[in-house]
Amino acid sequence: MRILIKNGRVIDPKNNLDAELDVFISDGKIQEIAKSLDYSADKIIDAKGLVVTPGLIDMQVHTREPGREDKETLETASLAAIAGGITSFVAMPNTSPVADNQSVIEFIIKRSKELNLVNIYPTGSITKREEGKMLSEINELKNSGAIAITDDGVDVQDEGLLKRAMQYAKTCDMLLMSHCETDTLTEDGVMHEGWVSTQLGLPGTPASSEDLAVQKNLILAEETGARIHLLHNSTKGAVNAIALAKTKGVNVTAEVSVQHFSLTDEECFGYNTNAKMYPPLRSNEHLEAIQKAIQDNVIDVFTTDHAPHIEPDKLKPFAYAAFGSTGLETSFAVANTYLVEKNIVSLPDIIRKMTIAPAQILRIDKGHLSVGADADIAIFDISKKWIVNPSKSLSKGKNCAFNDKELTGKCKYTIIGGEIKMQDEKIV
Ligand SMILES: [Zn+2]
């Protein structure tokens, strides 16, 4: 298919591009980007007034398949991703069974090829069944196609085991991604420990649970030389420690989920279980530190930490409800609304953190619009206002922390491998 995108504002941070240009695509690749291109095409997209970017890359998605297809499947997660302009995502290993062996990794790769929707990159678990007791066969995971190892959902509590995992990861040249949490400090906490948790009478998780685990990971990464990525950072202590480690040359990258730069623990008032997640939404002091860390590039990447649940898992008293928020359909709009519109960072900066920055960490040739690159493209109307309506979500999980909130910015077209997957906000 030959596609010509006309007169859009093309933003490609990798190539320092931000100008009104045309993009010509054929054979699944980007053929030319210039002013006033004149090609015969099967489809011409008038992108006047719209923003054309590399397809977004999400480094943290819980697809629930295999095992909990009632919550989400690789197919429904892919459709939700397309609706949000996400053309590639990393699937976390906390499925059932856990992706701790070759067969689960191969299943995900095969299933995503059959679906032919978005590019899905599976991860393998650091430890068998994510139990934190015995290491998975890291080399086997790598050879079967896992892009990284992580015990996301939990953290490896045993420092000796984590150090060995980092040593193996280094030997195999594998990225290790850590969910930073200290179990003995979290205990039965269900939200951020602070003024709001006291008001609500709910047990809190202190920031120290995350701070200590981040320090542990940084110290071991420095000692082993492993390449690590810290998932969903949410505290002032975490970003301060990462900033220092980066100045020392530790091989670390860091992300924040879009929830954690936009919302605070005050969302939990009314016992709103869609605001229950791990790490918890923090107080304003932490939110401000996270936003500063985004400006300073201490935070490299934005993710969704997309965590779909069935309704009964959230329709419970707050203390018993499941942790997590969906996010694939809203992440760009949240970043645009809470960071760009509030003049905290620029539009090219948020696009960088959702395209080329994750691609470079994952070492995949995605997230840019160079000539010859895969034609994975998103086209956004950055001024469109809309209200997040769970009944319209393509994800099986309706548990979005932004439900009923007004956001600005919506994806209109998603193109993957040169095929139009969404047109005028409708899945093709
Ligand atoms: Zn996690």
XYZ file of C-alpha atoms and ligand atoms in Angstrom:
429
model
C 0.000 0.000 0.000
C 1.213 3.486 -0.920
C 0.237 6.177 1.566
C 0.889 9.899 1.326
C 0.457 11.971 4.496
C 0.108 15.628 3.530
C 0.893 18.842 5.423
C 1.157 17.444 8.955
C 3.433 18.867 11.639
C 6.017 16.069 11.597
C 7.840 15.634 14.912
C 10.648 13.076 14.984
C 12.980 13.682 17.948
C 15.610 11.229 16.724
C 16.118 13.264 13.548
C 15.511 16.649 15.218
C 12.548 17.172 12.948
C 9.667 19.526 13.762
C 8.167 21.063 10.621
C 5.181 20.958 8.307
C 6.066 18.214 5.830
C 4.667 15.358 3.746
C 5.479 11.700 4.416
C 5.418 9.072 1.679
C 5.144 5.391 2.607
C 5.296 2.283 0.447
C 6.297 -1.365 0.926
C 5.869 -0.891 4.672
C 8.721 1.620 4.882
C 9.159 5.363 4.997
C 10.338 6.385 1.538
C 10.605 10.155 1.720
C 9.841 13.094 4.006
C 9.852 16.554 2.418
C 7.692 19.528 1.562
C 5.026 19.206 -1.161
C 5.655 15.606 -2.192
C 3.860 14.478 -5.310
C 3.406 10.720 -5.481
C 0.520 8.614 -6.726
C -0.860 6.850 -3.659
C -3.606 4.399 -2.704
C -4.459 6.613 0.217
C -3.850 10.308 0.840
C -4.230 11.504 4.423
C -4.814 15.213 4.906
C -2.914 15.912 8.130
C -3.228 19.712 8.056
C -3.437 20.852 11.690
C -2.430 17.396 12.966
C 0.825 16.107 14.470
C 2.605 13.194 12.783
C 4.962 11.215 15.023
C 6.738 7.865 15.091
C 4.355 5.239 16.498
C 4.560 5.280 20.294
C 6.449 2.570 22.200
C 5.200 1.431 25.604
C 7.760 -0.408 27.736
C 5.308 -1.744 30.300
C 2.037 -3.503 29.434
C 0.240 -6.313 31.274
C -1.639 -8.246 28.583
C -2.901 -11.008 30.940
C -2.492 -13.632 28.171
C -1.821 -16.470 28.759
C -3.962 -17.246 31.772
C -6.324 -14.360 32.495
C -8.003 -13.784 29.172
C -11.103 -12.616 31.056
C -9.108 -9.487 32.019
C -7.347 -8.850 28.693
C -5.879 -10.681 25.724
C -2.994 -9.961 23.399
C -5.663 -9.004 20.855
C -7.653 -6.572 23.034
C -4.463 -5.017 24.414
C -3.255 -4.557 20.833
C -6.500 -2.871 19.779
C -6.368 -0.549 22.785
C -2.741 0.252 21.899
C -3.704 1.123 18.323
C -6.427 3.438 19.625
C -3.761 5.267 21.650
C -1.206 5.543 18.831
C 1.016 2.848 20.365
C 2.562 0.674 17.669
C 4.979 -1.381 19.802
C 4.796 -2.547 23.397
C 6.655 -4.685 25.883
C 4.583 -7.461 27.488
C 5.336 -8.084 31.155
C 5.924 -11.680 32.283
C 3.470 -11.906 35.201
C 1.021 -14.034 33.225
C -0.265 -17.451 34.175
C 1.907 -19.402 33.691
C 4.656 -16.868 34.310
C 6.902 -16.238 31.286
C 9.862 -17.964 32.925
C 10.611 -20.367 30.074
C 10.946 -20.644 26.322
C 7.419 -21.944 25.629
C 5.577 -18.910 27.034
C 7.884 -16.490 25.192
C 7.430 -18.410 21.947
C 3.646 -18.482 22.434
C 3.492 -14.673 22.784
C 5.682 -14.123 19.727
C 3.628 -16.573 17.646
C 0.297 -15.138 18.790
C 1.350 -11.565 18.074
C 2.453 -12.573 14.550
C -0.935 -14.227 13.932
C -2.758 -11.141 15.163
C -0.666 -8.831 12.950
C -1.723 -5.785 14.959
C 1.071 -4.158 16.982
C 4.690 -5.178 17.545
C 4.817 -7.082 20.839
C 8.091 -7.707 22.666
C 7.834 -10.292 25.463
C 9.912 -10.251 28.621
C 10.959 -13.208 30.730
C 10.929 -13.365 34.511
C 14.124 -13.035 36.537
C 13.091 -15.865 38.862
C 11.039 -19.008 38.336
C 7.303 -18.224 38.784
C 8.438 -14.773 40.015
C 8.861 -16.343 43.423
C 12.213 -14.686 44.047
C 13.823 -18.013 44.945
C 15.453 -19.578 41.899
C 16.750 -17.839 38.779
C 15.079 -18.511 35.424
C 17.271 -19.755 32.572
C 18.213 -16.277 31.426
C 20.129 -17.402 28.346
C 17.204 -19.601 27.249
C 14.826 -16.655 27.657
C 17.101 -14.483 25.556
C 17.478 -17.097 22.819
C 13.717 -17.602 22.617
C 13.177 -13.891 21.998
C 12.657 -12.207 25.380
C 13.720 -8.568 25.133
C 14.491 -8.162 28.855
C 14.090 -9.880 32.198
C 11.944 -8.594 35.034
C 9.914 -9.880 37.975
C 7.523 -6.968 37.558
C 4.541 -7.124 39.862
C 6.911 -8.069 42.628
C 10.554 -7.346 43.367
C 13.446 -9.724 43.985
C 13.852 -9.319 47.748
C 16.995 -11.440 48.123
C 19.945 -9.138 47.375
C 22.329 -12.019 46.685
C 19.965 -13.501 44.133
C 19.402 -10.114 42.500
C 23.146 -9.628 42.217
C 23.523 -13.027 40.542
C 20.680 -12.148 38.157
C 22.502 -8.934 37.244
C 25.731 -10.849 36.672
C 23.923 -13.270 34.314
C 22.130 -10.379 32.617
C 25.475 -8.698 32.036
C 27.014 -11.890 30.633
C 24.036 -12.400 28.302
C 23.904 -8.665 27.476
C 20.291 -8.608 28.617
C 18.384 -5.643 30.033
C 17.147 -6.187 33.604
C 14.048 -4.216 34.595
C 13.254 -3.772 38.276
C 9.967 -3.106 40.072
C 11.410 -1.440 43.160
C 9.625 -2.397 46.354
C 10.699 -3.585 49.790
C 8.149 -6.093 51.051
C 8.866 -5.615 54.752
C 8.189 -1.885 54.409
C 5.118 -2.201 52.172
C 3.492 -4.781 54.483
C -0.276 -4.449 53.952
C -0.187 -0.895 52.563
C -2.833 -0.154 49.954
C -2.026 3.483 49.134
C 0.687 6.093 49.748
C 1.379 6.595 53.440
C 0.641 10.198 54.306
C -2.014 12.720 55.188
C -4.612 11.278 52.783
C -4.190 7.675 53.984
C -4.637 8.929 57.546
C -7.830 10.778 56.551
C -9.173 7.660 54.863
C -8.086 5.323 57.628
C -6.254 3.060 55.170
C -2.876 1.354 55.697
C -0.163 3.177 53.774
C 2.988 2.205 51.883
C 5.821 4.570 52.777
C 8.030 6.129 50.112
C 10.938 4.356 51.828
C 9.698 1.010 50.440
C 10.556 2.240 46.950
C 13.564 4.398 47.915
C 15.395 1.515 49.564
C 14.765 -0.873 46.672
C 15.961 1.722 44.150
C 19.182 2.189 46.147
C 19.698 -1.576 46.312
C 19.299 -1.895 42.539
C 21.632 1.027 41.831
C 24.346 -0.267 44.155
C 24.234 -3.732 42.600
C 24.155 -2.337 39.060
C 27.218 -0.260 39.825
C 29.008 -3.290 41.253
C 28.074 -5.716 38.465
C 28.036 -3.310 35.507
C 24.624 -4.693 34.495
C 22.321 -2.662 32.272
C 19.210 -1.943 34.349
C 15.948 -0.105 33.825
C 13.897 1.014 36.821
C 10.168 0.650 36.222
C 7.458 3.146 37.280
C 9.390 5.445 39.645
C 7.165 7.511 41.903
C 9.173 9.028 44.766
C 11.459 11.981 45.307
C 14.025 9.646 46.882
C 14.008 7.384 43.816
C 14.645 10.142 41.290
C 17.295 11.800 43.465
C 19.145 8.479 43.738
C 18.866 7.827 39.991
C 20.163 11.322 39.194
C 23.220 10.703 41.351
C 23.806 7.228 39.881
C 23.659 8.650 36.359
C 26.335 11.215 37.190
C 28.494 8.321 38.434
C 28.046 6.478 35.131
C 25.854 3.635 36.425
C 24.205 1.887 33.475
C 20.658 2.826 34.480
C 17.582 4.179 32.734
C 14.334 5.133 34.392
C 10.671 5.454 33.591
C 7.562 6.975 35.094
C 4.034 5.822 34.393
C 1.791 8.592 33.107
C -0.345 8.287 36.260
C 2.588 9.270 38.461
C 3.397 12.594 36.795
C -0.235 13.684 36.642
C -2.204 12.489 39.676
C -1.712 12.480 43.450
C -3.019 10.351 46.311
C -5.955 12.765 46.625
C -7.524 10.725 43.805
C -8.116 8.037 46.444
C -10.670 10.235 48.256
C -14.089 8.646 47.984
C -12.340 5.270 48.113
C -11.911 5.413 44.329
C -10.419 1.993 43.560
C -9.352 3.035 40.033
C -6.763 5.207 41.804
C -5.359 2.150 43.600
C -2.136 0.992 41.994
C 1.418 -0.030 42.755
C 3.460 2.056 43.227
C 0.705 4.136 44.812
C -0.185 7.616 43.651
C 1.994 9.805 45.869
C 1.636 13.200 47.512
C 2.199 16.491 45.715
C 5.777 16.743 47.001
C 6.665 13.545 45.123
C 4.689 14.557 42.035
C 6.698 17.787 41.802
C 9.981 15.893 42.169
C 8.922 13.513 39.374
C 8.035 16.421 37.068
C 11.403 18.032 37.773
C 13.122 14.701 37.008
C 11.298 14.601 33.674
C 12.558 18.101 32.839
C 16.108 17.114 33.831
C 16.011 13.860 31.806
C 16.575 11.803 34.950
C 13.377 10.117 33.760
C 14.018 8.728 30.275
C 10.709 7.131 29.382
C 6.932 7.311 29.922
C 4.944 4.090 30.118
C 1.343 3.147 30.831
C 1.906 0.238 33.257
C -1.389 -0.845 31.644
C -3.025 -3.171 34.198
C -6.543 -4.262 33.187
C -8.901 -5.919 35.666
C -12.434 -7.309 35.562
C -15.081 -5.201 37.264
C -15.530 -7.414 40.375
C -11.817 -6.978 41.189
C -12.296 -3.205 41.483
C -15.854 -3.181 42.897
C -14.578 -3.993 46.350
C -13.734 -2.091 49.485
C -10.554 -0.108 48.710
C -8.326 -2.292 50.886
C -9.332 -5.439 48.975
C -9.529 -4.093 45.415
C -6.936 -5.041 42.780
C -3.957 -2.761 42.089
C -3.598 -1.072 38.701
C -4.955 1.254 36.034
C -5.383 0.810 32.308
C -3.615 3.339 30.104
C -2.998 2.309 26.494
C -5.737 4.545 25.097
C -4.955 7.574 27.244
C -1.172 7.836 27.702
C -0.447 10.370 24.968
C -3.429 12.519 25.976
C -2.369 12.431 29.646
C 1.175 13.519 28.782
C -0.140 16.254 26.498
C -2.713 17.485 29.017
C -0.642 17.403 32.190
C 2.832 18.258 30.840
C 2.620 20.101 27.513
C -0.509 22.161 28.172
C 0.860 23.127 31.597
C 4.190 24.176 30.031
C 6.214 21.674 32.055
C 7.856 20.093 29.005
C 7.520 20.543 25.249
C 5.583 18.360 22.833
C 8.794 17.050 21.148
C 10.086 16.141 24.640
C 7.091 13.955 25.489
C 7.257 12.344 22.049
C 10.951 11.588 22.592
C 10.152 9.811 25.860
C 7.479 7.740 24.128
C 9.381 6.870 20.910
C 13.137 6.931 20.399
C 14.060 6.871 24.110
C 12.385 3.493 24.805
C 13.612 2.149 21.424
C 17.206 2.905 22.354
C 16.866 1.271 25.780
C 15.288 -1.810 24.193
C 17.779 -1.699 21.291
C 15.067 -1.993 18.671
C 15.081 -0.179 15.353
C 11.801 1.605 16.015
C 10.612 4.984 17.226
C 11.902 7.193 14.396
C 10.940 8.337 10.912
C 14.219 7.952 9.045
C 14.023 7.033 5.355
C 13.945 3.231 5.146
C 12.529 2.809 8.661
C 9.430 0.700 9.338
C 6.377 2.854 8.662
C 4.996 2.831 12.222
C 3.285 6.196 12.595
C 0.719 7.906 14.798
C -1.198 11.029 13.821
C -2.672 13.090 16.667
C -5.126 15.933 16.935
C -3.388 17.624 19.859
C -6.159 20.140 20.507
C -9.110 17.748 20.591
C -10.776 17.650 24.006
C -12.506 14.442 25.084
C -13.791 12.798 28.222
C -12.467 9.343 29.085
C -15.451 7.014 28.877
C -14.840 3.453 30.104
C -17.738 2.086 28.049
C -15.907 3.153 24.878
C -12.602 1.524 25.852
C -11.304 -1.244 23.602
C -9.437 -2.790 26.506
C -11.347 -5.423 28.460
C -10.281 -3.552 31.585
C -12.443 -0.477 32.257
C -10.383 0.508 35.304
C -8.687 3.671 34.117
C -7.558 6.229 36.691
C -8.626 8.936 34.216
C -12.221 7.776 33.768
C -14.609 10.747 33.448
C -11.701 13.221 33.271
C -11.295 15.606 30.351
C -8.078 15.191 28.360
C -6.687 17.100 25.397
C -5.215 15.253 22.425
C -6.463 12.205 20.574
C -4.968 9.793 18.106
C -6.728 9.903 14.738
C -4.621 7.539 12.620
C -2.328 4.659 13.491
C -0.157 3.074 10.812
C 1.903 -0.042 11.505
C 4.332 -1.542 9.006
C 2.773 0.642 6.333
C -0.781 -0.620 7.013
C -3.499 1.696 8.300
C -4.817 0.172 11.542
C -6.896 3.143 12.666
C -8.491 5.800 10.512
C -10.452 8.803 11.792
C -10.397 7.268 15.282
C -11.938 4.020 13.992
C -10.099 0.696 14.002
C -9.804 -0.561 10.426
Zn 5.468 -3.045 38.711
